[in-house]
Each structure stands twice: as C-alpha cells, then as structure tokens.
Amino acid sequence: DTNCLQVRIWARRKAIAEGHGNYALSVTGPMLKFFERYYNASYPLSKSDQIALPDFNAGAMENWGLITYRETALLYDPAISSVGNKERVLTVVAHELAHMVVCSL
C-alpha cells in the first residue's frame, strides 16, 4: 500500500543536507500511486530506497529493495540545475519505479 510507503533518498551527506534529493523524494510516492492505478498492480515493497552514487557506470538500475542512480539522474539543485536536468530526474525515476511495479504483475 503506497499510502504507508517509506520513501528514502540516499546520497552524499552534503547533497542531502542541501536538499538535492527533495525533488526525487517528492515525486516518488505520487508516481508509484499512478503506476499502481495504471497497471492495476501493487508496488511489492513496504519501502522505496533510492541512492545516488557519485561514480555509477549505468544511469540507473532497479534492484530489489534499492534503486541505484548516477548522481545526475537522481539529484536536483533548483539553484543551479537546468529544467532539462529536472525532467531527466523525473523520467529516470519514473522508468526505474515502473520496473518495480511491473515486475509484480
């Protein structure tokens, strides 16, 4: 049930302290609710942990219990990031979360 879902964004301490994970955090719950309605399938976990890695070779990878991302695919700084970067974060997060819902079909 996504109403009781624990969502966490993990990254370097400075990035978290400066709020760079807030955008991804704000879109994860609503996005999962959308996918649940659209696919008529439940998100299979009680949590959504997502981590931004400074040197991650792939753009992102869905893993059971922890989605891994390159920093630029998960973190957004409204003071310096472009609108294009914000859109990229949204689309990559959506892509990875869709894998998690669809895998439960």
mmCIF file of C-alpha atoms in Angstrom:
data_model
loop_
_atom_site.group_PDB
_atom_site.id
_atom_site.type_symbol
_atom_site.label_atom_id
_atom_site.label_comp_id
_atom_site.label_asym_id
_atom_site.label_seq_id
_atom_site.Cartn_x
_atom_site.Cartn_y
_atom_site.Cartn_z
ATOM 1 C CA ASP A 1 0.000 0.000 0.000
ATOM 2 C CA THR A 2 1.716 3.195 -1.157
ATOM 3 C CA ASN A 3 -0.181 5.225 1.468
ATOM 4 C CA CYS A 4 2.086 3.677 4.135
ATOM 5 C CA LEU A 5 5.210 3.546 1.969
ATOM 6 C CA GLN A 6 8.513 4.678 3.444
ATOM 7 C CA VAL A 7 10.472 6.613 0.794
ATOM 8 C CA ARG A 8 14.133 7.470 1.333
ATOM 9 C CA ILE A 9 16.739 9.128 -0.835
ATOM 10 C CA TRP A 10 20.366 8.356 -0.020
ATOM 11 C CA ALA A 11 23.352 10.373 -1.255
ATOM 12 C CA ARG A 12 26.471 12.139 -0.059
ATOM 13 C CA ARG A 13 25.791 13.968 3.221
ATOM 14 C CA LYS A 14 26.299 17.383 1.648
ATOM 15 C CA ALA A 15 23.840 16.669 -1.179
ATOM 16 C CA ILE A 16 21.179 15.533 1.293
ATOM 17 C CA ALA A 17 21.845 18.474 3.639
ATOM 18 C CA GLU A 18 21.444 20.901 0.721
ATOM 19 C CA GLY A 19 18.145 19.284 -0.295
ATOM 20 C CA HIS A 20 19.268 17.889 -3.640
ATOM 21 C CA GLY A 21 17.211 14.735 -3.077
ATOM 22 C CA ASN A 22 13.986 16.587 -2.253
ATOM 23 C CA TYR A 23 12.620 16.639 -5.797
ATOM 24 C CA ALA A 24 13.016 12.879 -6.276
ATOM 25 C CA LEU A 25 11.553 12.358 -2.815
ATOM 26 C CA SER A 26 8.512 14.479 -3.677
ATOM 27 C CA VAL A 27 7.703 12.643 -6.924
ATOM 28 C CA THR A 28 8.281 9.035 -5.839
ATOM 29 C CA GLY A 29 5.055 8.465 -3.851
ATOM 30 C CA PRO A 30 2.691 10.083 -6.373
ATOM 31 C CA MET A 31 4.439 8.289 -9.227
ATOM 32 C CA LEU A 32 4.047 4.898 -7.567
ATOM 33 C CA LYS A 33 0.355 5.597 -6.937
ATOM 34 C CA PHE A 34 -0.071 6.465 -10.627
ATOM 35 C CA PHE A 35 1.627 3.236 -11.739
ATOM 36 C CA GLU A 36 -0.472 1.171 -9.333
ATOM 37 C CA ARG A 37 -3.668 2.623 -10.811
ATOM 38 C CA TYR A 38 -2.473 2.476 -14.406
ATOM 39 C CA TYR A 39 -1.249 -1.132 -14.262
ATOM 40 C CA ASN A 40 -3.753 -2.289 -11.632
ATOM 41 C CA ALA A 41 -0.821 -3.768 -9.725
ATOM 42 C CA SER A 42 0.612 -3.119 -6.283
ATOM 43 C CA TYR A 43 4.105 -1.935 -5.519
ATOM 44 C CA PRO A 44 5.557 -5.074 -3.908
ATOM 45 C CA LEU A 45 7.651 -3.497 -1.130
ATOM 46 C CA SER A 46 6.927 -1.515 2.034
ATOM 47 C CA LYS A 47 9.698 0.971 1.214
ATOM 48 C CA SER A 48 11.396 2.710 -1.683
ATOM 49 C CA ASP A 49 15.081 3.330 -1.091
ATOM 50 C CA GLN A 50 16.948 5.161 -3.831
ATOM 51 C CA ILE A 51 20.636 6.017 -3.752
ATOM 52 C CA ALA A 52 22.710 8.493 -5.774
ATOM 53 C CA LEU A 53 26.246 7.274 -6.413
ATOM 54 C CA PRO A 54 28.989 9.703 -7.490
ATOM 55 C CA ASP A 55 30.599 7.268 -9.932
ATOM 56 C CA PHE A 56 27.915 4.839 -11.099
ATOM 57 C CA ASN A 57 28.599 3.481 -14.568
ATOM 58 C CA ALA A 58 24.969 2.941 -15.590
ATOM 59 C CA GLY A 59 22.462 5.799 -15.488
ATOM 60 C CA ALA A 60 20.300 3.841 -13.046
ATOM 61 C CA MET A 61 19.457 0.261 -12.126
ATOM 62 C CA GLU A 62 16.437 -1.175 -10.382
ATOM 63 C CA ASN A 63 17.392 -3.657 -7.661
ATOM 64 C CA TRP A 64 15.053 -5.366 -5.245
ATOM 65 C CA GLY A 65 14.934 -3.038 -2.237
ATOM 66 C CA LEU A 66 17.327 -0.354 -3.513
ATOM 67 C CA ILE A 67 17.357 1.545 -6.795
ATOM 68 C CA THR A 68 20.806 2.858 -7.694
ATOM 69 C CA TYR A 69 21.372 6.007 -9.759
ATOM 70 C CA ARG A 70 24.176 8.122 -11.078
ATOM 71 C CA GLU A 71 24.027 11.374 -9.074
ATOM 72 C CA THR A 72 22.892 13.375 -12.098
ATOM 73 C CA ALA A 73 19.936 11.015 -12.594
ATOM 74 C CA LEU A 74 18.543 11.421 -9.059
ATOM 75 C CA LEU A 75 19.737 14.693 -7.536
ATOM 76 C CA TYR A 76 18.390 18.120 -8.464
ATOM 77 C CA ASP A 77 19.553 21.507 -7.180
ATOM 78 C CA PRO A 78 16.972 24.180 -8.085
ATOM 79 C CA ALA A 79 19.597 26.904 -7.624
ATOM 80 C CA ILE A 80 21.891 25.641 -10.393
ATOM 81 C CA SER A 81 20.289 22.685 -12.200
ATOM 82 C CA SER A 82 18.556 23.196 -15.522
ATOM 83 C CA VAL A 83 14.918 22.432 -16.285
ATOM 84 C CA GLY A 84 16.274 19.685 -18.535
ATOM 85 C CA ASN A 85 18.009 18.112 -15.537
ATOM 86 C CA LYS A 86 14.760 18.252 -13.571
ATOM 87 C CA GLU A 87 12.957 16.489 -16.434
ATOM 88 C CA ARG A 88 15.724 13.871 -16.595
ATOM 89 C CA VAL A 89 15.382 13.137 -12.876
ATOM 90 C CA LEU A 90 11.625 12.728 -13.298
ATOM 91 C CA THR A 91 11.864 10.431 -16.315
ATOM 92 C CA VAL A 92 14.662 8.251 -14.916
ATOM 93 C CA VAL A 93 12.922 7.877 -11.539
ATOM 94 C CA ALA A 94 9.659 7.035 -13.342
ATOM 95 C CA HIS A 95 11.431 4.473 -15.511
ATOM 96 C CA GLU A 96 13.024 2.707 -12.544
ATOM 97 C CA LEU A 97 9.855 2.756 -10.419
ATOM 98 C CA ALA A 98 7.835 1.354 -13.329
ATOM 99 C CA HIS A 99 10.175 -1.644 -13.356
ATOM 100 C CA MET A 100 9.357 -2.241 -9.689
ATOM 101 C CA VAL A 101 5.569 -2.170 -10.199
ATOM 102 C CA VAL A 102 5.523 -4.070 -13.491
ATOM 103 C CA CYS A 103 7.759 -6.827 -12.089
ATOM 104 C CA SER A 104 4.970 -7.643 -9.633
ATOM 105 C CA LEU A 105 2.467 -8.412 -12.436
#
